[in-house]
Amino acid sequence: MASEVKEFLEAVQVVQTALFLGLALVVGLQWLKHRDQASAWAAATFGVLGAVAVAGRFLPEESTELVLARELLIAVLLLFPYLLYRFARVFRAAPRWIDVTAALLTAAVCTVIFFFDEVPGEGDPRPTSFLLYSLAILVQWAFLSALVSVWLWKAGSGRPTVIRRRMRTLSLGAASLFAAILISVAAGPSPEEPGGAEALSALVAFISGPLFLLGAAPPSIVLALWRRPEELALYEAEAALMAATSTDEVAQGLLPHVARTIGARGATLTAHNGTELAAYGDMSPAGDTASAPVLMELRSATLSVATDSFTPFFGREEVGLLTRLSSLTDVALRRAELADRERATAAELETANVSMREFVAIASHDLRTPVAAIKGYAELLTDGSDVANKEFAATIIRQADHLSRIVDDLLTVSRIDSGALEPQRAQLALREVVYEVVADLGVSDSTAVEGVDGLVVLADPDHLRRMLRNLLENAQNYGEPPVEIVACSSDGAVEIRVCDRGAGIAPDFESRLFERFARSSKAISRSKHGTGLGLSIVRGLARAGGGDAWYERRPEGACFGVRLPVSGGDRE
Amino acid sequence: MKVLVVVEDEEDMRRMIFALLTRDPRLVVTGHATTAAEAIEAAASLSPGLIVLDHFIEGPVTGLEAAPSLKQVAPAAKIILFSAHDLSSEARRSPDIDAYLQKDQPQKLLPLAQSLLGLGPIAA
């Protein structure tokens, strides 16, 4: 049984030595990579542990000629708790008396060992002086280990998972190593055959190895497992950034998650011109654990994260996660900027449209009123008996009518452009409206109407009359009789075609038919009364009412169509 | 004789309307107003057969807004909304407006008034 325990202990010590050596190498590489104070003290601390573990394996236990070597080994081992204390001191301040006490205690125990002629081996009796010395070692180790354990354990509260677990596993490692020493000292001199206490001490000491490794230099797979709660926060942050449509939303989606990921007290997003875009939490220095903020330069802003002294060492990998967010934040900020500009442009456009609508309302009154007065008084002049004056008055009325039509056309086009049209749609019997317009224009004799019976359209009555009037006037002015108005149902709408038998539209002018102020040379020569807005108005009114207008090439003449929605009352 | 009231705040327009309507000797314009309040008072006291009502008149109340009150004090009066603005939709929606005519068609004012008052054209 005792030999089995001995073999087990031997195996444990071999593995432990490998662990401590591996830990020393890993932490040493960390220091070579980062070259900061915390890494330096960590490298020293675990380097000492690794060196002692390896040296202890090769130092013969029974040799009396290597007393100095064993004493040196003990002295170096006794440096471990002090170095661990100095490592913890990088992260927080301590009262001066603790610094002095730690240094003096360590100096004392490291020095006194050399005054012993020999170090009692396993099974050797322990003289009183050595027992007192052992007590001093216990006090030194307990004092420093307890201090570090409590500091690291308490400091882990409220931190992201990775940082918290690293700090607390280090804390547990220090505590377990002290516990191993305590068990060993309490058990007394080692018997020739190893017993339960020695096994327990070895096991507890062994546990410290993986705990130190997980705390000081956890492998990536462990980090990934520990990081899972914060990974969810990162995914949420990425989703929030993808959905953000304003700088505010970007900041709100980014800052809380950044703070949560690395346990920051606060974070700010500042544009490169110095404007603070958003702030979260508290950016003020945090007492005795103050540390410079972590800065991350984005393309259009700077992310500043208020951390404390623990974060650069324990949260190093978590800070690296922020780069994952930074490129996404750049894209989100750019998109938000574009969205902000789009909103500003839309607001400007709306303001311009409102101004245009106000102008149309004012111009409508201010232009039409004088025209009305001109026509009205001219109308009164026609009552006179003088023939010449009557002719002059008739001319005034004719020209005033022309002016009135131009004003009407311009105001209608302005309304179409500014979206101020507001069609008042109603169910209209197409037959009535068509015959009314034909009669108004006095073109009944030269116009054939077909297919309008029983058709009902959903349209603004004034707009429909205007469209029909414009098309009929065009047909009369630029085409040849007879003019045909043909209506039919088609795919849930009503199509009205106004066709003449004239020369039609020149092919090179077809594409410009519905443009503003577009008039073919033939139209200009035949009629001096057009503004070139008629067809543009027809299409604008048709589209505002949910329909459309178009031109159809025919073998003979020109044919214009208007499509209007129906209300459900089709041909009987 | 049909009594008419003209509600129009522009002097030139008011004279034009007066001259256009009185071409028919059967019509007499006995009252005119420049504000809604004056129009209501005139309508109440004169009980006109026809009111020619502009929309943008002096004061805070527009012609369309005054129409219900005018009908209340003169229920028998026909109201023509005679405006430079395109108010055809609003006029259609208002039960108190009997007809709408845009000001750039003044030649239609007399025939419209005669029609609403049940009068035929003047004999030549």
XYZ file of C-alpha atoms in Angstrom:
696
model
C 0.000 0.000 0.000
C 2.725 2.409 1.043
C 4.687 1.640 -2.123
C 1.573 2.299 -4.195
C 1.124 5.642 -2.488
C 4.784 6.375 -3.076
C 4.469 5.536 -6.758
C 1.319 7.669 -7.002
C 3.061 10.585 -5.327
C 6.045 10.177 -7.618
C 3.768 10.318 -10.662
C 1.951 13.343 -9.311
C 5.233 15.150 -8.717
C 6.468 14.397 -12.230
C 3.292 15.777 -13.746
C 3.397 18.722 -11.412
C 6.968 19.506 -12.385
C 6.001 19.394 -16.047
C 3.023 21.639 -15.325
C 5.064 24.219 -13.464
C 7.767 24.152 -16.100
C 5.191 24.535 -18.853
C 3.529 27.372 -16.917
C 6.898 29.125 -16.545
C 7.573 28.847 -20.276
C 4.124 30.065 -21.290
C 4.197 33.043 -18.953
C 7.764 33.794 -20.034
C 6.647 33.887 -23.663
C 3.827 36.210 -22.665
C 6.317 38.598 -21.162
C 8.497 38.441 -24.284
C 5.420 39.283 -26.356
C 3.852 42.033 -24.257
C 6.757 43.393 -22.179
C 4.482 44.986 -19.595
C 4.939 45.119 -15.839
C 2.257 42.551 -14.995
C 3.694 40.032 -17.482
C 7.190 40.623 -16.083
C 6.154 39.876 -12.497
C 4.076 36.893 -13.655
C 7.092 35.549 -15.559
C 9.288 36.017 -12.485
C 6.729 34.403 -10.163
C 6.050 31.310 -12.184
C 9.599 31.164 -13.482
C 10.735 30.743 -9.887
C 8.122 28.043 -9.323
C 9.116 26.207 -12.492
C 12.840 26.472 -11.724
C 12.356 25.186 -8.183
C 10.150 22.332 -9.379
C 12.707 21.225 -11.984
C 15.736 21.747 -9.734
C 14.004 19.900 -6.940
C 13.560 16.863 -9.208
C 17.287 16.676 -9.906
C 18.631 17.538 -6.459
C 19.405 14.325 -4.539
C 17.541 14.247 -1.246
C 20.029 12.286 0.755
C 23.201 14.104 -0.272
C 24.951 15.956 2.519
C 27.269 17.713 0.149
C 24.560 19.844 -1.445
C 23.242 21.557 1.660
C 23.918 24.955 0.167
C 22.099 23.976 -3.002
C 19.068 22.836 -1.031
C 19.123 25.973 1.065
C 19.348 28.044 -2.096
C 16.409 26.127 -3.546
C 14.353 26.823 -0.457
C 15.307 30.481 -0.505
C 14.290 30.772 -4.147
C 11.026 28.939 -3.447
C 10.323 31.370 -0.617
C 10.555 34.170 -3.153
C 7.432 32.799 -4.862
C 4.783 34.293 -2.540
C 6.620 37.617 -2.536
C 6.815 37.678 -6.342
C 3.147 36.716 -6.487
C 2.445 39.623 -4.145
C 4.421 41.986 -6.391
C 2.443 40.676 -9.384
C -0.845 41.488 -7.593
C 0.537 44.898 -6.597
C 0.725 45.876 -10.253
C -3.076 46.015 -10.278
C -3.808 47.793 -7.039
C -2.213 49.987 -4.444
C -1.504 48.822 -0.890
C -0.567 50.586 2.348
C 3.167 51.061 2.705
C 3.321 48.929 5.838
C 2.168 45.907 3.838
C 4.903 46.489 1.271
C 7.513 46.831 4.008
C 6.227 43.828 5.959
C 6.156 41.654 2.860
C 9.681 42.640 1.889
C 11.100 42.219 5.377
C 9.410 38.869 5.978
C 10.635 37.525 2.668
C 14.138 38.856 3.193
C 14.189 37.269 6.610
C 13.037 33.799 5.599
C 15.248 33.806 2.494
C 18.272 34.775 4.554
C 17.829 32.725 7.720
C 17.834 29.421 5.809
C 21.500 29.888 5.073
C 22.280 29.910 8.788
C 21.258 26.292 9.128
C 24.081 23.775 8.849
C 21.750 21.366 7.233
C 18.205 21.128 6.115
C 16.347 18.221 7.727
C 15.314 15.699 5.087
C 12.373 13.332 5.030
C 12.116 11.403 8.251
C 14.815 13.512 9.966
C 13.964 15.058 13.341
C 13.279 18.739 13.249
C 15.229 20.846 15.748
C 13.304 23.588 17.517
C 15.105 26.284 15.557
C 13.985 24.714 12.321
C 10.457 24.388 13.623
C 10.451 28.085 14.454
C 11.865 28.816 11.058
C 9.132 26.671 9.500
C 6.594 28.735 11.398
C 8.129 31.926 10.006
C 7.862 30.489 6.481
C 4.249 29.619 7.167
C 3.543 33.155 8.342
C 5.266 34.680 5.316
C 3.528 32.381 2.867
C 0.123 32.650 4.601
C 0.299 36.416 4.829
C 1.241 36.993 1.216
C -0.880 34.188 -0.288
C -3.947 35.221 1.703
C -3.489 38.826 0.654
C -3.170 37.938 -3.011
C -6.025 35.396 -2.887
C -8.422 37.856 -1.293
C -7.398 40.700 -3.583
C -7.825 38.698 -6.755
C -11.013 36.990 -5.590
C -12.716 40.242 -4.592
C -11.499 42.111 -7.650
C -13.155 39.499 -9.867
C -16.639 40.485 -8.714
C -18.868 41.949 -11.390
C -16.416 41.359 -14.198
C -16.914 39.574 -17.499
C -16.649 35.816 -17.210
C -13.152 35.378 -18.631
C -11.607 38.106 -16.505
C -13.427 36.983 -13.384
C -12.459 33.320 -13.778
C -8.836 34.097 -14.540
C -8.525 36.208 -11.423
C -10.277 33.697 -9.218
C -8.423 30.668 -10.501
C -5.172 32.488 -9.754
C -6.577 33.263 -6.337
C -7.448 29.597 -5.797
C -4.036 28.527 -7.077
C -2.283 30.696 -4.516
C -4.615 29.448 -1.798
C -4.126 25.792 -2.732
C -0.343 26.059 -2.753
C -0.481 27.613 0.700
C -2.889 24.884 1.839
C -0.456 22.242 0.573
C 2.358 23.793 2.602
C 0.111 24.107 5.636
C -0.882 20.439 5.453
C 2.735 19.436 5.023
C 3.956 21.495 7.989
C 1.039 20.437 10.172
C 1.674 16.783 9.385
C 5.167 17.043 10.883
C 8.316 15.258 9.701
C 7.741 12.921 6.814
C 7.770 9.256 7.814
C 9.892 6.847 5.827
C 6.784 5.584 4.186
C 4.508 8.340 2.765
C 1.113 8.604 4.457
C -2.261 10.236 3.891
C -1.163 13.720 4.854
C 1.705 13.709 2.410
C -0.591 12.421 -0.334
C -3.117 15.094 0.474
C -0.477 17.780 0.496
C 0.854 16.571 -2.844
C -2.613 16.487 -4.365
C -3.464 19.978 -3.166
C -0.131 21.272 -4.432
C -0.780 19.518 -7.703
C -4.142 21.274 -8.107
C -2.409 24.621 -7.905
C -0.575 23.917 -11.178
C -3.616 23.843 -13.476
C -5.193 26.650 -11.470
C -2.170 28.873 -12.033
C -2.118 27.929 -15.708
C -5.800 28.737 -16.177
C -5.375 32.022 -14.340
C -2.141 33.233 -15.880
C -2.288 31.834 -19.416
C -5.543 30.009 -20.198
C -5.613 28.049 -23.470
C -7.813 29.372 -26.291
C -10.343 26.571 -25.946
C -10.878 27.426 -22.282
C -11.187 31.098 -23.112
C -13.799 30.270 -25.756
C -15.820 28.233 -23.237
C -15.634 30.915 -20.569
C -16.483 33.621 -23.042
C -19.834 32.186 -24.096
C -22.044 34.575 -22.073
C -20.163 37.527 -23.519
C -20.248 35.966 -26.998
C -24.021 36.299 -26.887
C -23.599 39.965 -25.992
C -21.225 40.331 -28.934
C -23.740 38.749 -31.298
C -26.366 41.133 -29.962
C -23.997 44.034 -30.527
C -23.318 42.909 -34.084
C -27.057 42.553 -34.757
C -27.703 45.987 -33.260
C -24.987 47.497 -35.434
C -26.367 45.846 -38.559
C -29.824 47.237 -37.814
C -28.719 50.743 -36.814
C -29.880 53.554 -39.091
C -28.540 56.531 -37.154
C -25.363 57.459 -35.291
C -27.302 57.336 -32.040
C -28.435 53.788 -32.721
C -24.874 52.787 -33.621
C -23.606 54.208 -30.355
C -26.411 52.658 -28.311
C -25.851 49.309 -29.990
C -22.102 49.431 -29.499
C -21.147 51.039 -26.208
C -23.076 48.947 -23.661
C -21.871 45.728 -25.310
C -18.284 46.957 -25.439
C -18.446 47.760 -21.745
C -20.009 44.416 -20.947
C -17.494 42.454 -23.019
C -14.417 43.753 -21.223
C -15.970 44.847 -17.963
C -15.373 48.515 -18.662
C -16.846 51.199 -16.437
C -17.633 53.409 -19.376
C -17.073 53.969 -23.060
C -17.303 56.882 -25.471
C -17.480 57.228 -29.224
C -15.880 60.425 -30.476
C -15.742 61.696 -34.052
C -12.338 62.640 -35.395
C -13.316 66.327 -35.251
C -13.676 66.011 -31.488
C -17.474 65.805 -31.309
C -18.638 63.256 -28.790
C -21.133 61.031 -30.585
C -22.209 59.033 -27.534
C -21.155 58.131 -24.032
C -21.929 55.238 -21.740
C -21.212 54.722 -18.079
C -18.450 56.474 -16.162
C -15.213 57.533 -17.812
C -13.669 59.062 -14.692
C -10.562 57.371 -13.186
C -11.507 54.606 -10.742
C -9.587 55.287 -7.556
C -6.531 53.164 -6.853
C -7.088 50.895 -9.856
C -7.071 53.651 -12.447
C -5.687 52.839 -15.845
C -5.358 54.696 -19.151
C -8.450 54.170 -21.357
C -8.218 51.654 -24.171
C -8.412 53.516 -27.478
C -9.554 51.946 -30.703
C -9.264 54.018 -33.867
C -12.126 53.515 -36.282
C -12.282 55.039 -39.720
C -14.553 57.870 -38.722
C -14.389 57.884 -34.927
C -12.419 56.831 -31.880
C -13.766 54.313 -29.396
C -12.465 54.999 -25.918
C -13.093 52.426 -23.191
C -12.522 53.194 -19.509
C -10.922 50.153 -17.933
C -9.011 49.637 -14.743
C -5.573 48.221 -14.031
C -6.734 44.595 -14.110
C -8.030 44.692 -17.679
C -4.767 44.934 -19.669
C -3.523 41.606 -18.210
C -6.654 39.639 -17.375
C -8.790 41.050 -20.217
C -6.126 41.150 -22.910
C -7.928 38.672 -25.207
C -11.289 40.342 -24.517
C -9.921 43.705 -25.636
C -8.831 41.926 -28.794
C -12.497 40.995 -29.392
C -13.278 44.661 -29.777
C -11.481 44.693 -33.108
C -14.219 42.340 -34.287
C -16.731 45.068 -33.554
C -14.631 47.905 -34.875
C -14.854 47.067 -38.581
C -18.591 46.470 -38.237
C -18.905 49.777 -36.386
C -17.120 51.565 -39.211
C -19.614 50.169 -41.723
C -22.552 50.970 -39.436
C -21.329 54.530 -38.843
C -20.912 55.081 -42.558
C -24.384 53.726 -43.232
C -25.821 55.834 -40.408
C -24.114 58.886 -41.841
C -25.681 58.185 -45.235
C -29.055 57.610 -43.592
C -28.690 60.875 -41.654
C -27.896 62.692 -44.902
C -30.828 61.024 -46.603
C -33.144 62.132 -43.798
C -31.766 65.662 -43.964
C -32.249 65.711 -47.732
C -35.780 64.371 -47.369
C -36.508 67.061 -44.779
C -35.101 69.731 -47.096
C -37.161 68.346 -49.950
C -40.275 68.351 -47.820
C -39.554 71.934 -46.788
C -39.082 72.842 -50.431
C -42.304 71.035 -51.306
C -44.150 72.856 -48.554
C -42.770 76.144 -49.861
C -43.794 75.171 -53.370
C -47.283 74.263 -52.220
C -47.564 77.596 -50.437
C -46.294 79.363 -53.544
C -48.827 77.557 -55.717
C -51.618 78.546 -53.366
C -50.550 82.169 -53.341
C -49.718 82.315 -57.047
C -52.990 80.648 -57.871
C -54.861 83.487 -56.242
C -52.523 86.319 -57.195
C -52.307 85.338 -60.875
C -55.923 84.424 -61.440
C -57.455 87.452 -59.748
C -56.085 90.060 -62.189
C -56.978 87.777 -65.114
C -60.501 87.531 -63.738
C -60.740 91.304 -63.473
C -59.430 91.737 -67.059
C -61.939 89.251 -68.417
C -64.797 90.554 -66.312
C -64.396 94.174 -67.329
C -63.789 93.185 -70.926
C -67.025 91.231 -70.730
C -68.780 94.381 -69.587
C -67.284 96.344 -72.460
C -68.969 93.993 -74.923
C -72.279 95.449 -73.731
C -71.464 98.719 -75.482
C -72.790 99.639 -78.925
C -69.460 100.606 -80.508
C -68.531 97.725 -82.870
C -64.793 98.403 -82.776
C -64.818 98.470 -78.967
C -66.741 95.223 -78.911
C -64.109 93.641 -81.122
C -61.356 94.993 -78.940
C -63.120 93.697 -75.845
C -63.519 90.272 -77.471
C -59.781 90.252 -78.216
C -59.011 91.175 -74.596
C -61.203 88.290 -73.441
C -59.549 85.884 -75.871
C -56.052 86.813 -74.799
C -57.062 86.757 -71.129
C -58.414 83.258 -71.700
C -55.104 82.249 -73.212
C -53.238 83.774 -70.282
C -55.587 82.006 -67.906
C -54.871 78.645 -69.541
C -51.129 79.207 -69.292
C -51.467 80.096 -65.613
C -53.626 77.025 -65.074
C -51.129 74.762 -66.805
C -48.152 76.160 -64.886
C -49.925 75.890 -61.546
C -51.052 72.338 -62.313
C -47.517 71.290 -63.238
C -46.234 72.878 -60.020
C -48.786 70.940 -58.013
C -47.851 67.699 -59.718
C -44.158 68.278 -59.025
C -44.609 69.207 -55.390
C -47.098 66.453 -54.631
C -49.754 68.992 -53.761
C -52.278 67.563 -56.184
C -54.513 65.656 -53.694
C -56.978 64.101 -56.138
C -60.509 63.855 -54.755
C -61.466 60.575 -56.391
C -65.057 59.562 -56.831
C -66.999 57.015 -58.857
C -67.822 58.672 -62.156
C -69.981 57.534 -64.998
C -67.536 57.899 -67.866
C -70.276 58.544 -70.444
C -71.449 61.728 -68.703
C -67.992 63.207 -68.324
C -66.935 62.446 -71.896
C -70.047 63.949 -73.478
C -69.820 66.971 -71.169
C -66.240 67.716 -72.277
C -67.103 67.138 -75.945
C -70.023 69.564 -75.633
C -67.950 72.166 -73.763
C -65.378 72.149 -76.528
C -68.073 72.301 -79.169
C -66.626 69.347 -81.106
C -69.615 67.030 -81.055
C -69.889 66.995 -84.819
C -66.320 65.895 -85.405
C -65.958 63.478 -82.478
C -67.157 59.882 -82.305
C -67.595 58.310 -78.898
C -67.582 54.562 -78.463
C -67.609 52.076 -75.586
C -68.266 54.557 -72.732
C -71.727 53.248 -71.832
C -71.882 51.628 -68.408
C -68.231 52.237 -67.569
C -67.498 53.704 -64.168
C -64.065 55.010 -63.237
C -62.566 56.052 -59.940
C -61.117 59.511 -60.607
C -61.111 63.138 -59.579
C -63.832 64.711 -61.736
C -61.844 67.878 -62.506
C -58.741 65.896 -63.330
C -60.650 63.566 -65.640
C -62.247 66.503 -67.447
C -58.850 68.165 -67.744
C -57.218 65.031 -69.202
C -59.993 64.514 -71.734
C -60.035 68.183 -72.644
C -56.263 68.295 -73.200
C -56.323 65.165 -75.382
C -59.315 66.359 -77.375
C -57.838 69.820 -77.881
C -54.576 68.261 -79.064
C -56.475 66.014 -81.460
C -58.431 68.998 -82.801
C -55.420 71.309 -83.007
C -52.728 68.964 -84.311
C -54.656 66.065 -85.855
C -57.375 65.666 -88.414
C -61.031 64.745 -87.927
C -62.821 62.531 -87.266
C -61.594 62.191 -83.717
C -62.550 58.997 -81.934
C -62.917 58.487 -78.194
C -62.913 54.768 -77.458
C -63.178 53.295 -73.985
C -62.904 49.718 -72.774
C -62.298 47.653 -69.653
C -58.892 46.066 -69.305
C -57.392 44.145 -66.385
C -59.448 45.817 -63.681
C -59.073 49.307 -65.167
C -60.654 51.440 -67.869
C -58.638 52.541 -70.863
C -59.720 55.603 -72.801
C -58.145 56.266 -76.188
C -58.399 59.543 -78.082
C -57.319 59.051 -81.684
C -57.309 61.295 -84.730
C -56.740 60.703 -88.445
C -53.973 63.197 -88.991
C -50.322 62.761 -89.912
C -49.440 61.337 -86.526
C -46.323 62.055 -84.482
C -42.857 62.240 -86.023
C -40.951 59.141 -84.863
C -38.042 61.209 -83.541
C -40.463 63.210 -81.390
C -42.312 60.266 -79.856
C -39.915 59.883 -76.946
C -40.393 63.536 -75.968
C -44.180 63.662 -76.186
C -44.799 63.787 -72.452
C -41.908 66.124 -71.617
C -42.507 69.621 -70.307
C -42.689 72.337 -72.938
C -41.973 69.841 -75.700
C -43.630 70.820 -78.975
C -42.805 69.433 -82.395
C -41.989 71.906 -85.155
C -45.258 70.974 -86.860
C -47.208 71.754 -83.695
C -45.465 75.097 -83.368
C -46.284 76.043 -86.909
C -49.910 74.939 -86.723
C -50.837 76.435 -83.418
C -49.417 79.286 -81.485
C -51.521 78.646 -78.426
C -49.913 75.581 -76.906
C -47.580 75.704 -73.920
C -46.160 72.230 -74.425
C -47.535 71.196 -71.025
C -50.774 69.494 -72.058
C -49.562 65.916 -72.368
C -47.251 66.291 -69.360
C -50.301 67.328 -67.349
C -52.369 64.407 -68.704
C -49.737 61.908 -67.571
C -49.201 63.678 -64.226
C -52.920 63.672 -63.436
C -53.354 60.073 -64.597
C -50.508 58.825 -62.438
C -51.628 60.871 -59.437
C -54.971 59.069 -59.747
C -53.402 55.623 -59.843
C -53.336 55.255 -63.626
C -51.109 56.248 -66.526
C -51.038 57.833 -69.968
C -49.242 56.740 -73.102
C -48.974 57.158 -76.898
C -49.769 54.424 -79.405
C -48.384 54.570 -82.905
C -51.035 53.890 -85.506
C -50.832 53.490 -89.273
C -52.911 56.634 -89.549
C -53.021 59.491 -87.088
C -52.032 59.769 -83.446
C -53.605 57.867 -80.583
C -53.234 58.709 -76.909
C -54.429 56.484 -74.098
C -55.303 57.067 -70.461
C -55.711 54.218 -68.020
C -57.783 54.777 -64.895
C -58.693 52.495 -62.003
C -62.269 51.365 -61.562
C -64.332 51.135 -58.455
C -65.861 47.821 -59.335
C -68.808 49.080 -61.414
C -67.833 47.792 -64.853
C -69.767 47.625 -68.098
C -73.350 46.452 -67.572
C -86.809 91.521 -58.173
C -84.213 89.273 -56.715
C -82.063 90.581 -53.915
C -78.409 89.810 -54.001
C -75.588 90.146 -51.494
C -71.959 90.220 -52.644
C -69.239 89.179 -50.232
C -65.947 90.401 -51.759
C -63.182 92.439 -50.116
C -61.482 93.659 -53.319
C -63.023 96.861 -54.619
C -62.388 96.176 -58.332
C -63.810 92.670 -58.126
C -66.853 93.832 -56.200
C -67.635 96.481 -58.808
C -67.099 93.937 -61.591
C -69.486 91.454 -59.966
C -72.032 94.215 -59.396
C -71.805 95.300 -63.031
C -71.979 91.744 -64.394
C -75.029 90.811 -62.341
C -76.991 94.016 -62.807
C -76.926 93.530 -66.567
C -80.070 91.649 -65.686
C -82.547 94.298 -64.463
C -84.348 91.651 -62.439
C -81.382 91.430 -60.102
C -80.511 94.088 -57.544
C -77.462 94.048 -55.314
C -78.644 95.499 -52.024
C -75.808 94.509 -49.789
C -72.127 93.938 -49.861
C -69.669 92.793 -47.219
C -65.916 92.438 -46.865
C -65.880 90.133 -43.818
C -67.807 87.062 -42.751
C -69.412 88.937 -39.865
C -70.666 91.698 -42.162
C -71.924 89.069 -44.618
C -73.913 87.244 -41.938
C -75.404 90.498 -40.702
C -76.361 91.541 -44.228
C -77.841 88.127 -45.014
C -79.870 88.156 -41.814
C -81.288 91.609 -42.433
C -81.817 91.449 -46.208
C -82.889 87.806 -46.712
C -81.281 87.695 -50.180
C -82.159 85.211 -52.879
C -78.484 84.841 -53.854
C -75.135 85.387 -52.160
C -71.972 85.671 -54.271
C -69.278 84.604 -51.831
C -65.520 85.027 -52.197
C -63.330 82.648 -50.171
C -60.326 84.717 -49.067
C -61.975 87.724 -47.475
C -60.917 90.040 -44.688
C -60.938 88.721 -41.153
C -60.196 85.334 -39.630
C -63.171 83.525 -41.150
C -63.032 82.423 -44.801
C -65.976 82.317 -47.195
C -66.309 78.536 -46.996
C -66.239 78.704 -43.190
C -68.940 81.367 -43.180
C -71.271 79.480 -45.557
C -73.056 77.413 -42.852
C -73.811 80.550 -40.821
C -75.065 82.344 -43.929
C -77.427 79.460 -44.674
C -78.618 79.541 -41.096
C -79.617 83.219 -41.175
C -80.854 83.122 -44.785
C -82.006 79.566 -45.488
C -83.626 80.497 -48.775
C -80.474 82.101 -50.189
C -78.463 80.295 -52.895
C -74.706 80.623 -52.430
C -72.231 80.813 -55.323
C -68.630 80.369 -54.204
C -66.792 82.711 -56.587
C -63.035 82.422 -56.034
C -59.709 82.728 -57.858
C -58.582 79.581 -56.018
C -59.335 76.089 -57.256
C -61.887 75.134 -54.613
C -64.061 72.825 -56.695
C -63.463 69.864 -54.385
C -64.159 71.822 -51.219
C -67.254 73.331 -52.761
C -68.546 69.905 -53.762
C -68.062 68.660 -50.228
C -69.859 71.625 -48.636
C -73.650 71.172 -48.461
C -74.067 74.937 -48.011
C -72.495 75.869 -51.372
C -74.963 75.660 -54.229
C -72.506 76.386 -57.027
C -68.819 77.063 -57.557
C -67.336 79.303 -60.251
C -63.709 80.187 -60.713
C -63.086 83.912 -61.097
C -61.363 83.548 -64.449
C -64.757 82.714 -65.965
C -66.684 85.869 -65.087
C -68.798 85.570 -68.229
C -70.540 82.584 -66.612
C -71.500 84.409 -63.418
C -74.751 85.958 -64.662
C -76.057 82.804 -66.394
C -75.234 80.803 -63.249
C -77.006 83.311 -60.994
C -80.047 83.324 -63.275
C -80.103 79.549 -63.244
C -79.952 79.294 -59.456
C -82.685 81.906 -59.079
C -84.910 80.133 -61.567
C -84.695 82.966 -64.076
C -84.286 82.502 -67.775
C -81.836 84.572 -69.866
C -82.739 88.181 -70.502
C -84.819 88.619 -73.609
C -82.764 90.153 -76.383
